[in-house]
Every structure is written in C-alpha cells, then in structure tokens.
Short mmCIF file of C-alpha atoms in Angstrom, two decimals:
data_model
loop_
_atom_site.label_atom_id
_atom_site.label_comp_id
_atom_site.label_asym_id
_atom_site.label_seq_id
_atom_site.Cartn_x
_atom_site.Cartn_y
_atom_site.Cartn_z
CA MET U 62 91.10 38.73 114.85
CA LEU U 63 89.00 40.58 117.39
CA ASP U 64 86.45 38.04 118.51
CA ALA U 65 83.57 38.48 120.93
CA THR U 66 84.04 34.91 122.13
CA GLN U 67 87.77 35.29 122.85
CA ASN U 68 87.81 38.49 124.83
CA VAL U 69 91.24 38.27 126.43
CA THR U 70 91.35 42.00 127.10
CA ARG U 71 88.07 42.10 129.05
CA THR U 72 89.66 42.72 132.45
CA TYR U 73 91.69 45.59 131.05
CA LEU U 74 88.66 47.12 129.33
CA ASP U 75 86.52 46.75 132.45
CA ARG U 76 89.15 48.59 134.46
CA ARG U 77 89.22 51.41 131.93
CA VAL U 78 85.42 51.66 131.92
CA GLU U 79 85.19 51.89 135.72
CA GLU U 80 88.00 54.45 135.79
CA PHE U 81 86.09 56.60 133.29
CA ARG U 82 82.82 56.09 135.19
CA GLY U 83 84.46 57.69 138.21
CA GLN U 84 85.79 60.57 136.10
CA VAL U 85 82.33 61.22 134.65
CA ALA U 86 80.83 61.25 138.15
CA ARG U 87 83.41 63.79 139.30
CA ARG U 88 82.72 65.96 136.25
CA ILE U 89 78.99 65.91 136.95
CA ASP U 90 79.34 66.77 140.64
CA GLY U 91 81.72 69.61 139.76
CA SER U 92 84.89 68.07 141.17
CA LEU U 93 86.44 68.29 137.68
CA THR U 94 86.25 71.36 135.48
CA GLU U 95 85.76 70.93 131.72
CA ASP U 96 89.43 71.79 131.20
CA GLU U 97 90.42 69.05 133.65
CA PHE U 98 87.91 66.57 132.22
CA ARG U 99 88.72 67.18 128.54
CA PRO U 100 91.93 65.08 128.30
CA LEU U 101 90.25 62.29 130.27
CA ARG U 102 87.24 62.07 127.96
CA LEU U 103 89.41 62.30 124.84
CA MET U 104 91.42 59.30 126.10
CA ASN U 105 88.13 57.44 125.85
CA GLY U 106 87.09 58.72 122.42
CA LEU U 107 84.54 61.24 123.71
CA TYR U 108 84.39 64.57 121.88
CA LEU U 109 82.22 67.61 122.57
CA GLN U 110 80.67 68.65 119.26
CA LEU U 111 78.33 71.43 118.16
CA HIS U 112 75.17 70.08 119.75
CA ALA U 113 76.19 67.17 121.97
CA TYR U 114 78.94 64.78 122.91
CA MET U 115 80.16 62.39 120.20
CA LEU U 116 81.60 58.95 120.96
CA ARG U 117 84.03 57.54 118.38
CA VAL U 118 84.52 53.77 118.48
CA ALA U 119 87.40 52.05 116.71
CA ILE U 120 86.76 49.16 114.35
CA PRO U 121 90.31 47.79 114.03
CA TYR U 122 91.30 47.28 110.40
CA GLY U 123 87.60 47.62 109.55
CA THR U 124 86.72 44.07 110.57
CA LEU U 125 83.62 43.12 112.58
CA ASN U 126 81.78 39.92 113.33
CA SER U 127 77.99 39.69 113.56
CA ASP U 128 77.85 39.86 117.36
CA GLN U 129 79.89 43.04 117.33
CA LEU U 130 77.70 44.72 114.71
CA ASP U 131 74.59 43.70 116.65
CA VAL U 132 76.00 45.41 119.73
CA LEU U 133 76.80 48.56 117.75
CA ALA U 134 73.15 48.56 116.67
CA GLU U 135 71.96 47.98 120.23
CA ILE U 136 74.06 50.86 121.54
CA SER U 137 72.58 53.21 118.94
CA GLU U 138 69.07 52.34 120.14
CA ARG U 139 69.66 52.26 123.92
CA TRP U 140 71.83 55.35 124.26
CA ASP U 141 71.73 57.33 121.02
CA ARG U 142 69.17 58.10 118.29
CA GLY U 143 68.97 54.75 116.56
CA TYR U 144 71.79 55.07 114.05
CA GLY U 145 75.56 55.17 113.76
CA HIS U 146 77.85 57.03 111.38
CA PHE U 147 80.70 55.09 109.75
CA THR U 148 83.78 57.20 109.02
CA THR U 149 86.64 57.27 106.50
CA ARG U 150 89.00 55.76 109.10
CA GLN U 151 86.97 52.65 109.84
CA ASN U 152 85.39 54.02 113.00
CA ILE U 153 81.74 54.39 113.99
CA GLN U 154 80.52 57.57 115.66
CA TYR U 155 77.49 58.13 117.87
CA ASN U 156 76.46 61.77 117.68
CA TRP U 157 73.99 62.16 120.54
CA PRO U 158 75.08 60.28 123.70
CA LYS U 159 74.38 61.67 127.14
CA LEU U 160 77.49 62.01 129.26
CA THR U 161 75.99 59.90 132.02
CA ASP U 162 75.38 57.02 129.58
CA VAL U 163 78.86 56.87 128.05
CA PRO U 164 80.41 54.53 130.69
CA ASP U 165 77.56 52.07 130.08
CA MET U 166 78.13 52.35 126.31
CA LEU U 167 81.80 51.58 126.80
CA GLY U 168 80.93 48.66 129.06
CA ARG U 169 78.64 47.18 126.42
CA LEU U 170 81.39 47.60 123.81
CA ALA U 171 83.78 45.72 126.10
CA ASP U 172 81.37 42.77 126.05
CA VAL U 173 82.34 42.23 122.40
CA ASN U 174 85.98 43.30 122.65
CA LEU U 175 85.51 46.77 121.18
CA HIS U 176 86.51 50.10 122.70
CA ALA U 177 87.14 53.77 122.01
CA ILE U 178 90.71 53.94 123.33
CA GLN U 179 93.05 56.04 121.16
CA THR U 180 90.30 57.23 118.84
CA SER U 181 91.29 60.74 119.92
CA GLY U 182 94.30 62.57 121.29
CA ASN U 183 97.91 62.77 120.19
CA THR U 184 98.44 59.03 120.08
CA ILE U 185 98.58 56.26 117.49
CA ARG U 186 94.99 56.08 116.26
CA ASN U 187 92.94 53.15 115.00
CA VAL U 188 95.12 51.05 112.67
CA THR U 189 93.31 50.76 109.35
CA ALA U 190 93.65 48.28 106.50
CA ASP U 191 92.28 47.20 103.14
CA PRO U 192 88.56 46.58 103.75
CA LEU U 193 88.62 43.70 101.26
CA ALA U 194 91.56 42.00 103.00
CA GLY U 195 91.51 38.23 103.07
CA ALA U 196 88.94 38.06 100.31
CA HIS U 197 89.95 39.93 97.15
CA ALA U 198 91.45 38.01 94.25
CA ASP U 199 94.29 40.52 93.76
CA GLU U 200 95.76 40.25 97.26
CA LEU U 201 99.35 39.20 97.88
CA ILE U 202 98.74 38.41 101.55
CA ASP U 203 96.15 39.32 104.19
CA PRO U 204 97.39 42.52 105.90
CA ARG U 205 95.20 42.20 109.02
CA PRO U 206 97.63 40.10 111.11
CA VAL U 207 100.20 42.85 110.61
CA ALA U 208 97.62 45.51 111.45
CA GLU U 209 96.64 43.60 114.61
CA LEU U 210 100.30 43.23 115.60
CA ILE U 211 100.74 47.00 115.28
CA ARG U 212 97.49 47.61 117.17
CA ILE U 213 98.60 45.42 120.09
CA TRP U 214 102.05 47.03 120.14
CA SER U 215 100.73 50.59 120.02
CA THR U 216 97.73 50.42 122.36
CA ASP U 217 98.61 52.20 125.60
CA HIS U 218 102.30 52.18 124.62
CA PRO U 219 103.77 54.52 127.26
CA GLU U 220 106.06 56.38 124.86
CA TYR U 221 103.26 57.23 122.41
CA GLN U 222 100.54 58.67 124.64
CA PHE U 223 101.76 62.27 124.28
CA LEU U 224 103.09 62.60 120.74
CA GLY U 225 103.33 66.00 119.10
CA ARG U 226 100.13 65.21 117.17
CA LYS U 227 97.91 62.29 116.28
CA PHE U 228 99.60 59.52 114.32
CA LYS U 229 97.79 57.37 111.76
CA ILE U 230 98.95 54.02 110.37
CA ALA U 231 97.47 52.01 107.47
CA VAL U 232 98.36 48.57 106.08
CA THR U 233 97.65 46.97 102.72
CA GLY U 234 98.47 43.61 101.18
CA SER U 235 97.29 44.44 97.67
CA PRO U 236 99.06 46.30 94.84
CA ASN U 237 95.71 48.03 94.24
CA ASP U 238 95.81 50.14 97.36
CA ARG U 239 92.30 50.38 98.85
CA ALA U 240 93.51 51.64 102.24
CA VAL U 241 94.63 55.13 101.10
CA THR U 242 98.02 54.29 102.57
CA ALA U 243 99.99 57.22 101.15
CA ALA U 244 97.73 59.65 103.04
CA HIS U 245 98.88 58.27 106.41
CA ASP U 246 101.64 59.33 108.77
CA LEU U 247 103.09 55.87 108.29
CA ALA U 248 102.06 53.19 105.83
CA VAL U 249 102.97 49.51 105.56
CA ARG U 250 102.62 47.99 102.12
CA ILE U 251 103.20 44.23 102.02
CA VAL U 252 105.41 43.36 99.04
CA GLU U 253 107.30 40.40 97.64
CA ARG U 254 110.92 40.40 96.49
CA ASP U 255 112.62 37.31 95.10
CA GLY U 256 109.99 35.13 96.71
CA GLU U 257 110.35 36.75 100.15
CA ILE U 258 107.53 38.66 101.84
CA GLY U 259 108.50 42.01 103.32
CA TYR U 260 107.26 45.56 103.72
CA ALA U 261 107.57 48.85 101.86
CA ILE U 262 107.39 51.64 104.44
CA LEU U 263 106.07 55.12 103.65
CA VAL U 264 106.26 58.10 106.00
CA GLY U 265 104.99 61.64 106.09
CA GLY U 266 101.69 61.34 104.25
CA GLY U 267 98.65 63.31 105.30
CA LEU U 268 95.78 65.51 104.19
CA GLY U 269 94.41 68.49 106.12
CA ARG U 270 95.63 72.03 105.43
CA THR U 271 98.98 70.72 104.09
CA PRO U 272 98.27 67.67 101.92
CA VAL U 273 101.35 65.52 101.32
CA VAL U 274 101.79 62.18 99.56
CA GLY U 275 103.70 59.76 101.77
CA LYS U 276 107.31 59.04 100.77
CA VAL U 277 108.98 55.63 100.56
CA ILE U 278 111.61 55.51 103.30
CA LYS U 279 112.28 51.78 102.97
CA ASP U 280 111.38 49.86 99.82
CA PHE U 281 111.88 46.43 101.38
CA LEU U 282 111.96 45.75 105.09
CA PRO U 283 112.27 42.15 106.34
CA GLN U 284 109.25 40.97 108.33
CA ALA U 285 111.21 40.50 111.55
CA ASP U 286 112.31 44.16 111.49
CA LEU U 287 108.84 45.72 111.35
CA LEU U 288 108.19 46.69 114.97
CA PRO U 289 111.74 47.86 115.75
CA TYR U 290 111.68 49.94 112.57
CA LEU U 291 108.33 51.49 113.50
CA GLU U 292 109.74 52.26 116.95
CA ALA U 293 112.73 53.91 115.27
CA VAL U 294 110.46 56.11 113.11
CA LEU U 295 108.31 57.07 116.11
CA SER U 296 111.34 57.82 118.28
CA VAL U 297 112.83 60.20 115.69
CA TYR U 298 109.48 61.92 115.17
CA ASN U 299 108.81 62.14 118.91
CA LEU U 300 112.13 63.88 119.54
CA ALA U 301 112.44 66.03 116.41
CA GLY U 302 108.80 66.86 115.71
CA ARG U 303 107.67 70.39 116.46
CA ARG U 304 105.52 71.09 119.51
CA ASP U 305 105.43 74.88 119.28
CA ASN U 306 102.68 74.96 116.65
CA LYS U 307 100.09 72.18 116.33
CA TYR U 308 99.68 72.95 112.62
CA LYS U 309 103.36 72.14 112.14
CA ALA U 310 103.50 69.14 114.45
CA ARG U 311 102.57 66.24 112.15
CA ILE U 312 105.35 63.97 110.92
CA LYS U 313 104.82 65.19 107.34
CA ILE U 314 106.14 68.59 108.42
CA THR U 315 109.09 67.00 110.24
CA VAL U 316 110.03 64.97 107.16
CA ASN U 317 109.62 67.93 104.83
CA GLU U 318 111.65 70.31 107.00
CA MET U 319 114.39 67.77 107.75
CA GLY U 320 114.39 66.17 104.31
CA LEU U 321 113.70 62.50 103.71
CA GLU U 322 117.40 61.64 103.45
CA GLU U 323 118.32 63.10 106.84
CA PHE U 324 115.17 61.70 108.44
CA SER U 325 116.07 58.27 107.05
CA VAL U 326 119.63 58.47 108.43
CA ARG U 327 118.28 59.26 111.91
CA VAL U 328 115.79 56.41 111.69
CA ASP U 329 118.55 53.99 110.69
CA GLU U 330 120.65 55.12 113.67
CA ALA U 331 117.72 54.63 116.01
CA PHE U 332 116.94 51.26 114.45
CA ALA U 333 120.50 50.07 115.10
CA ARG U 334 120.02 50.84 118.81
CA ILE U 335 116.52 49.42 119.10
CA ARG U 336 116.75 46.26 117.00
CA PRO U 337 118.64 44.13 119.60
CA GLU U 338 115.80 44.69 122.08
CA PHE U 339 113.47 42.56 119.92
CA SER U 340 114.22 38.91 120.57
CA GLY U 341 111.54 37.40 118.33
CA ALA U 342 108.48 37.34 120.60
CA ASP U 343 106.74 39.71 118.17
CA GLN U 344 107.29 37.24 115.34
CA HIS U 345 105.83 34.40 117.40
CA LEU U 346 102.79 36.58 118.06
CA LEU U 347 102.53 37.44 114.37
CA ALA U 348 102.53 33.74 113.49
CA GLU U 349 99.68 33.16 115.96
CA LEU U 350 97.75 36.07 114.48
CA GLN U 351 98.24 34.73 110.98
CA ASP U 352 96.71 31.44 112.11
CA GLY U 353 93.75 33.39 113.49
CA PHE U 354 93.22 35.12 110.18
CA ALA U 355 93.44 31.98 108.04
CA ARG U 356 91.22 32.02 104.99
CA PRO U 357 87.80 30.47 105.60
CA MET U 358 87.20 26.99 104.22
CA LEU U 359 84.74 27.67 101.40
CA ALA U 360 82.90 24.73 99.90
CA PRO U 361 82.41 24.74 96.11
CA ARG U 362 78.92 25.96 95.17
CA ASP U 363 76.86 25.78 92.02
CA SER U 364 76.42 29.32 90.67
CA GLY U 365 73.35 28.44 88.59
CA ALA U 366 70.96 30.45 90.77
CA PHE U 367 73.17 33.52 90.39
CA GLU U 368 73.34 33.17 86.61
CA ALA U 369 69.57 32.71 86.37
CA ALA U 370 68.84 35.79 88.50
CA TYR U 371 71.42 37.79 86.55
CA GLU U 372 69.65 36.98 83.27
CA ALA U 373 66.10 37.42 84.52
CA ASP U 374 66.26 40.49 86.80
CA PRO U 375 67.74 43.75 85.41
CA VAL U 376 67.76 45.38 88.86
CA PHE U 377 69.77 42.52 90.32
CA ARG U 378 72.02 42.56 87.26
CA SER U 379 72.75 46.26 87.72
CA TRP U 380 73.56 45.75 91.40
CA ALA U 381 75.78 42.76 90.63
CA ASP U 382 77.66 44.66 87.91
CA VAL U 383 78.34 47.65 90.17
CA ASN U 384 78.54 46.33 93.75
CA LEU U 385 80.33 42.98 93.45
CA ARG U 386 84.08 42.56 93.57
CA PRO U 387 86.15 39.49 92.55
CA HIS U 388 86.79 36.94 95.30
CA PHE U 389 89.76 34.60 95.56
CA ALA U 390 87.31 31.67 95.32
CA GLU U 391 85.64 31.33 91.93
CA ASP U 392 82.18 30.48 93.28
CA TYR U 393 82.16 33.44 95.69
CA ALA U 394 82.01 37.23 95.51
CA ILE U 395 82.59 40.27 97.69
CA ALA U 396 79.33 42.22 98.13
CA MET U 397 79.58 45.97 98.73
CA VAL U 398 76.69 47.14 100.93
CA SER U 399 75.96 50.73 100.04
CA LEU U 400 75.26 53.20 102.85
CA LYS U 401 74.62 55.86 100.19
CA PRO U 402 70.95 55.77 99.16
CA HIS U 403 70.23 58.60 96.75
CA GLY U 404 69.53 61.64 98.90
CA GLY U 405 70.66 59.89 102.09
CA VAL U 406 73.35 60.82 104.60
CA PRO U 407 76.65 59.19 103.53
CA GLY U 408 77.86 56.60 106.03
CA ASP U 409 74.77 56.50 108.26
CA ALA U 410 73.22 53.12 109.12
CA SER U 411 70.15 52.62 111.28
CA ALA U 412 70.06 50.02 114.03
CA SER U 413 67.73 47.84 111.97
CA GLN U 414 70.04 48.07 108.94
CA MET U 415 73.05 47.08 111.04
CA ARG U 416 71.13 44.07 112.34
CA VAL U 417 70.15 43.06 108.80
CA VAL U 418 73.80 43.09 107.71
CA ALA U 419 74.85 41.18 110.83
CA ASP U 420 72.20 38.56 110.14
CA LEU U 421 73.22 38.23 106.47
CA ALA U 422 76.83 37.75 107.55
CA ARG U 423 75.77 34.95 109.88
CA ARG U 424 73.66 33.17 107.28
CA TYR U 425 75.63 33.79 104.10
CA GLY U 426 78.92 35.53 104.83
CA GLN U 427 81.17 33.51 107.17
CA ASN U 428 80.18 35.82 110.05
CA GLU U 429 82.33 38.68 108.73
CA ILE U 430 81.57 42.31 107.95
CA ARG U 431 83.95 45.03 106.86
CA VAL U 432 83.83 48.81 107.08
CA THR U 433 85.32 50.72 104.14
CA GLN U 434 87.18 54.02 103.88
CA GLU U 435 84.33 55.04 101.54
CA GLN U 436 81.83 54.76 104.45
CA ASN U 437 80.14 51.57 103.25
CA LEU U 438 79.89 48.04 104.63
CA VAL U 439 81.06 44.82 102.98
CA LEU U 440 80.09 41.16 103.10
CA PRO U 441 83.46 39.71 102.07
CA HIS U 442 82.62 36.03 101.50
CA VAL U 443 79.24 35.36 99.84
CA ALA U 444 78.61 32.36 97.61
CA LYS U 445 77.32 33.51 94.24
CA ALA U 446 74.45 31.05 94.69
CA ASP U 447 73.32 33.07 97.73
CA LEU U 448 73.61 36.50 96.17
CA PRO U 449 69.97 36.71 94.93
CA ALA U 450 68.74 36.10 98.49
CA VAL U 451 71.27 38.56 99.94
CA PHE U 452 70.29 41.19 97.39
CA ALA U 453 66.57 40.77 98.14
CA GLU U 454 67.19 41.30 101.85
CA LEU U 455 69.43 44.31 101.30
CA LYS U 456 66.93 45.85 98.89
CA ALA U 457 64.08 45.44 101.38
CA HIS U 458 66.04 47.52 103.90
CA GLY U 459 67.40 50.28 101.67
CA LEU U 460 70.90 48.81 101.42
CA ALA U 461 71.04 47.74 97.77
CA THR U 462 71.73 51.01 95.94
CA ALA U 463 73.83 50.04 92.92
CA ASN U 464 76.38 52.82 93.25
CA ALA U 465 79.64 51.46 94.72
CA GLY U 466 82.36 53.56 93.11
CA LEU U 467 79.90 55.74 91.17
CA ALA U 468 79.05 59.43 91.42
CA SER U 469 76.58 59.09 94.31
CA ASP U 470 79.00 57.00 96.38
CA ILE U 471 80.11 60.27 97.93
CA ILE U 472 82.45 60.57 100.89
CA ALA U 473 81.35 63.41 103.13
CA CYS U 474 82.37 64.45 106.62
CA PRO U 475 79.65 65.48 109.14
CA GLY U 476 80.35 69.15 108.42
CA MET U 477 78.44 71.85 110.26
CA ASP U 478 75.54 69.50 110.96
CA TYR U 479 77.59 68.02 113.83
CA CYS U 480 81.27 68.95 113.88
CA ALA U 481 82.59 71.76 116.10
CA LEU U 482 85.53 72.34 113.72
CA ALA U 483 83.49 72.59 110.50
CA THR U 484 83.16 75.84 108.62
CA ALA U 485 80.52 74.72 106.10
CA ARG U 486 77.87 72.08 105.55
CA SER U 487 78.87 68.84 103.82
CA ILE U 488 75.94 66.47 104.20
CA PRO U 489 73.27 68.59 102.42
CA VAL U 490 75.67 69.18 99.50
CA ALA U 491 76.29 65.43 99.20
CA GLN U 492 72.58 64.69 99.39
CA GLU U 493 71.68 67.13 96.61
CA ILE U 494 74.51 65.98 94.32
CA SER U 495 73.45 62.38 94.89
CA GLU U 496 69.86 63.09 93.95
CA ARG U 497 70.80 65.14 90.88
CA LEU U 498 73.14 62.45 89.51
CA ALA U 499 71.02 59.42 90.32
CA GLU U 500 69.52 59.16 86.85
CA ASN U 501 72.72 59.13 84.83
CA GLU U 502 75.45 57.87 87.14
CA ILE U 503 75.65 54.53 85.35
CA GLU U 504 76.38 56.43 82.13
CA VAL U 505 78.99 58.57 83.93
CA GLY U 506 80.72 55.49 85.37
CA GLU U 507 83.48 55.40 87.98
CA LEU U 508 83.75 58.75 89.74
CA ALA U 509 84.94 59.76 93.21
CA ILE U 510 83.32 62.87 94.71
CA LYS U 511 84.63 63.78 98.16
CA ILE U 512 83.45 66.61 100.39
CA SER U 513 85.01 68.18 103.47
CA GLY U 514 83.37 70.82 105.60
CA CYS U 515 86.66 72.38 106.70
CA ILE U 516 90.38 72.40 105.99
CA ASN U 517 90.98 69.34 108.19
CA ALA U 518 89.84 67.24 105.19
CA CYS U 519 88.06 64.40 107.00
CA GLY U 520 86.07 63.95 103.76
CA HIS U 521 89.34 63.37 101.80
CA HIS U 522 88.43 66.11 99.31
CA HIS U 523 92.06 66.31 98.14
CA LEU U 524 91.76 62.77 96.76
CA GLY U 525 88.51 63.07 94.82
CA ASP U 526 88.18 63.12 91.05
CA ILE U 527 86.05 66.06 92.12
CA GLY U 528 86.92 67.43 95.54
CA ILE U 529 84.78 69.96 97.38
CA LEU U 530 86.07 71.95 100.35
CA GLY U 531 83.59 74.03 102.33
CA LEU U 532 85.01 77.18 103.94
CA ASP U 533 83.75 80.24 105.77
CA ARG U 534 84.24 83.46 103.81
CA ALA U 535 83.20 86.41 105.98
CA GLY U 536 80.38 84.42 107.51
CA VAL U 537 79.21 82.89 104.22
CA GLU U 538 79.72 79.29 103.13
CA ASN U 539 82.00 79.04 100.11
CA TYR U 540 83.04 75.85 98.33
CA GLN U 541 86.38 75.37 96.58
CA ILE U 542 86.56 72.69 93.90
CA THR U 543 89.62 70.56 93.16
CA LEU U 544 90.13 68.18 90.24
CA GLY U 545 92.34 65.19 89.55
CA GLY U 546 92.82 63.72 93.01
CA ASP U 547 93.41 59.99 93.33
CA ALA U 548 93.38 57.83 96.49
CA GLY U 549 94.99 54.79 94.83
CA PRO U 550 98.52 53.38 94.92
CA ASP U 551 99.85 56.34 92.90
CA MET U 552 98.09 58.87 95.07
CA LYS U 553 97.60 62.39 93.71
CA ILE U 554 96.47 65.58 95.36
CA GLY U 555 93.75 67.36 93.41
CA GLU U 556 94.38 70.85 92.04
CA LYS U 557 92.24 73.82 92.92
CA THR U 558 90.25 75.06 89.93
CA GLY U 559 89.78 78.71 90.86
CA PRO U 560 87.38 80.84 92.87
CA GLY U 561 84.87 79.06 95.04
CA PHE U 562 81.10 78.79 94.76
CA ALA U 563 78.27 79.72 97.07
CA TYR U 564 76.23 77.00 98.79
CA ASP U 565 73.39 77.30 96.30
CA GLU U 566 75.79 77.23 93.32
CA VAL U 567 78.13 74.33 94.05
CA VAL U 568 75.83 71.51 92.92
CA ASP U 569 75.25 73.21 89.57
CA ALA U 570 79.02 73.57 89.24
CA VAL U 571 79.52 69.83 89.78
CA GLU U 572 76.89 69.10 87.14
CA ARG U 573 78.76 71.29 84.66
CA LEU U 574 81.97 69.36 85.33
CA ILE U 575 80.27 66.06 84.68
CA GLN U 576 78.64 67.32 81.51
CA ALA U 577 82.05 68.51 80.32
CA TYR U 578 83.43 65.04 80.98
CA LEU U 579 80.64 63.40 78.99
CA ASP U 580 81.36 65.78 76.11
CA LEU U 581 85.13 65.28 76.21
CA ARG U 582 85.69 61.63 77.04
CA ALA U 583 87.01 59.09 74.60
CA GLU U 584 85.60 55.60 74.56
CA GLY U 585 86.39 53.70 77.74
CA GLU U 586 87.87 56.69 79.57
CA ARG U 587 87.09 57.31 83.21
CA PHE U 588 86.77 60.87 84.53
CA ARG U 589 90.38 60.83 85.75
CA ASP U 590 91.61 59.44 82.42
CA THR U 591 89.98 62.27 80.51
CA ILE U 592 91.50 64.92 82.79
CA ALA U 593 94.90 63.25 82.42
CA ARG U 594 94.56 63.46 78.64
CA THR U 595 93.02 66.91 78.25
CA GLY U 596 94.36 68.68 81.31
CA ALA U 597 92.10 70.68 83.61
CA GLU U 598 91.53 73.67 81.34
CA PRO U 599 88.42 72.40 79.51
CA PHE U 600 86.87 71.61 82.89
CA LYS U 601 87.77 75.02 84.29
CA SER U 602 86.20 76.56 81.24
CA ALA U 603 83.03 74.62 81.91
CA LEU U 604 83.08 75.88 85.49
CA TYR U 605 83.83 79.54 84.95
CA ASP U 606 83.52 80.84 81.39
CA GLU U 607 79.75 80.85 81.44
CA GLU U 608 79.32 81.60 85.07
CA ASN U 609 81.93 84.19 86.09
CA ARG U 610 79.35 85.78 88.26
CA HIS U 611 79.73 82.83 90.61
CA ALA U 612 83.29 83.76 91.49
CA ALA U 613 83.60 84.38 95.20
#
C-alpha cells in the first residue's frame, strides 16, 4: 500500500514538483500565457475554478495512513483555508490555494507519497476501490492490490496521456458493490469460479449528460490476463473513440455506437497481439502487493465495554446501529465517520477533524483510514471494546452524526459555490434538506439523496433514490428530480419525474416525496423497495398534483 515510510517514488515526485515550480514561475513572469500554462497545471491536478485555483489530490483506492492524513490537514492550514473537501472519487480538493504556493503543497504531499498526477486531463484518473476493502465480512478478496497494480501500470503510461477523454477505473472484491463500479469507464469485479479467483470486466459505464450502466465484456478473466486485457480495451478505445466532439468521446459512446459485440471482437484481436508481451513480471508484482496488503493481525478482545455502553447510552446505541459495519473479525467493527453534520457542507473536514481521525487511527484503528464514495471517512479496524472511546472523541469534534446511509448522508458536488462548470447551487440545497430531515431520518431509514449542480453529475444524482440535478433555465436555477436510481451491484439510472422546481421549492418537493414514502411503504420496505412495488406514479402525484404551479 502507499506508505509514508516506504516512499520509493520520492525521486520521481521531487522531479515533477521542481518541473512544475519552474512552470509556475514562468507563468507568473509572463513567459507562459494561460493557454500555454493550462495543460501544464492540469497535469498536476490544478484547476481554475470560479473564485480561485483548486488543487485535486488523489487518494489511491481511498486508503490513507495517519501520517498522510496529518499532512493533508497541515496543507489545509498552511496553504488553504483550514479544511479539505473529500469527493465521490476518493480525492481531496483544496479550494483556495495561491498559485505560488502550489509547488510547495505538492512537495509536502511527496513527503508522504501522495500527489496530484492524473487527477485531471484526458488520462486514466485515480483508481478507486471499495472503501471497506480488507475489512468487511462480505468480501471475497481485498481488491486494493489489484487497484495498486493498475495504478502503477497506468501512471505516466505514455500511450494514455492523451486519450480522447478522461478514463475512470474502479475495482471491487465484494458482491455488494460499494465502489459504484458500473458507473466507470472500466470496472474490475473480483469473482470466483470453480474455486479459481478471476475478474469480471465491465466497460462503457458512466454518468454525466449520457448516463450508461457498464456492460459485462468478460465474465471471467484469469488473473494473469488482467493488464494485457486492459491494454487491449484501452488500445481499441484510443483508436476508435471519437475526438471530433468531447461530448461523444467517452468509451461509453464508442461501445454504444460500435455495439458491445463488435467492440469485444476488436478487444479480443488486440489481446491476442498484446498478451505475449507480458512475461509474468506483473504477476510477481501483484504477489508482492498482496503481501503488502495482508490482513492485520487482530488480537481477540473482550467486547464487554461495548455491550455495556450500548445498553447504557442511547446516543451511542443509535450511532452504533447506524454507523457500524460488520468486520471480518468478530470482536471488531468498521466505524463510518460522518462528514455530514446536519446543516453542514457534505464532504468537508477541518484540519482539526482530520487530525482527530488520524490520531484515532493510530490509537485504535491499525493506522488506517479510508475515504468513501459517499464523501465520508472510515476507521476500518476498531475493536468493539474501543468503540465507546472512539465515539466520545468523534462526538467531541462533530464527527459522530448517526446518519451513515440515511437521508442526511447526502452526496453533493461543490456546485456554483466553487465549480466553474456548475449551473446551480448544490451545497445550500443539501444543507437545507439535511436540516429539515434531521428529526425523522431514523424513521425514514435507508435513503440515498444525491445532488449535482450541473449535467456533469459529479454528485451522482442519476444513482440516488432521490436525485436532484440543478440546471440554468434562462438565468434561473431549476432543479430536476429523478427517482429510483441505485449505485449498487445492479446499478439503475433514476427516471426523471417531470418539470423541475425552483431553488426555493425543491426542498419542499423532497419532503413531499418522503412523506409519500412513509404513507405508502409496507413493513420493512426501503424507499427503493416501495418504488419498485408501486411504481413512480404515486410519488409523481405527491410532487405535482397539489403543486402544479411549481412546474418550470
């Protein structure tokens, strides 16, 4: 795994930092125009947003150690405004860096083997994975060695620096997909057949203006064939993908226009050419990586303190019921650390909060932290006996909201508060919904609300039980609502309900949907179960019959 104490890439990262330092200096003295500088800064994860530059830092497969999280906190204090924003693709973004400070920020990241390379541009982006990998009880095998193998293979790969469009890869080792794999350009699902571990490969998934569920191109690929097969897929896409229109340049369009069958035939032909070039060095590396990701040795612990706190403290009990997930070791649990306080900004963590989580990981969590696609943090290995102490510390720092997977655990992109591409605000909508639903979200139960501030869908609105898409209609913010999306292993794209709602109407509309669900649900049904049983019409009626005046 990426380890601050085993920084074998330091020389390479230092060279990249000094190269960028020179480019920044030339931009400042006018030697480079913004048009000339733009591709250089994007190669280093630096965007120019509405109000300032934004630096996006990759957190490979969502795994951090305590030293790394401490440095992310330090960077936010020294060169930003004291917080970081965790994203749906396991990155952290700093929204207010000064251009002159960015080389120093990158240098500090290099100290702990982190960087911002390929967090922008038409390259293979940060490889993501199940945030509960290596810890959850339902896992077939830890996917992170595979994700790291792909990351090593793809970083600065000369053939993939100028693809038609960005290319996103996700890996999971669990049948309960928590990595949103089918929404990626390419997905690797680790599977077992007749006792042999292999991979199911999906291609052509994606969200944005053309949401598509990824298609299975290979239902079982032997482990040794992974990298040559990925090279075959990339080579076909790189040659056949469109470059005349960036909105038609993603692999999902290539697969749809060509057809999966023809695309698969071309990939198989390319694979036959490429496969002999792989002599097995990649498999030796994979074996080394698997050793590096071996499960921690967890001593048996008496869970009496946990049971006592669970019985005595209703607040702790509520948090434990909602925010803990089953661990492969009976005496341990996975603790979800909510970055969604009611009324807060989804995904934001202050420097002090990051340090608290880093410290808890050192003392109680095997020195590991994870970043989720839902914009939360995770302590993946906590003894149940230590959970009362962990909860007390989280609660003291505003990190113990019992809402993981509930209505206020809202995914929201930065929207017009920061993003230059946004056409509507996302954060204030999420904050108001969160506050409105705080009182009864336990009664409502599992519910995914996802908000995007433009058609690019960084907030995954297509995949929400309730999805909200903010658009610009003749200079006025307008919010479309979709229902029935699902980010799980059987991914579904939500369906648009009808006309959109104005900014000051959309929260009321969401409340009407939830009230309709409470009226319609059968015992034990989740929101998505009720929609599957009743169809969307009763919910549309709740949205529009009484309030037709809201139609945009």
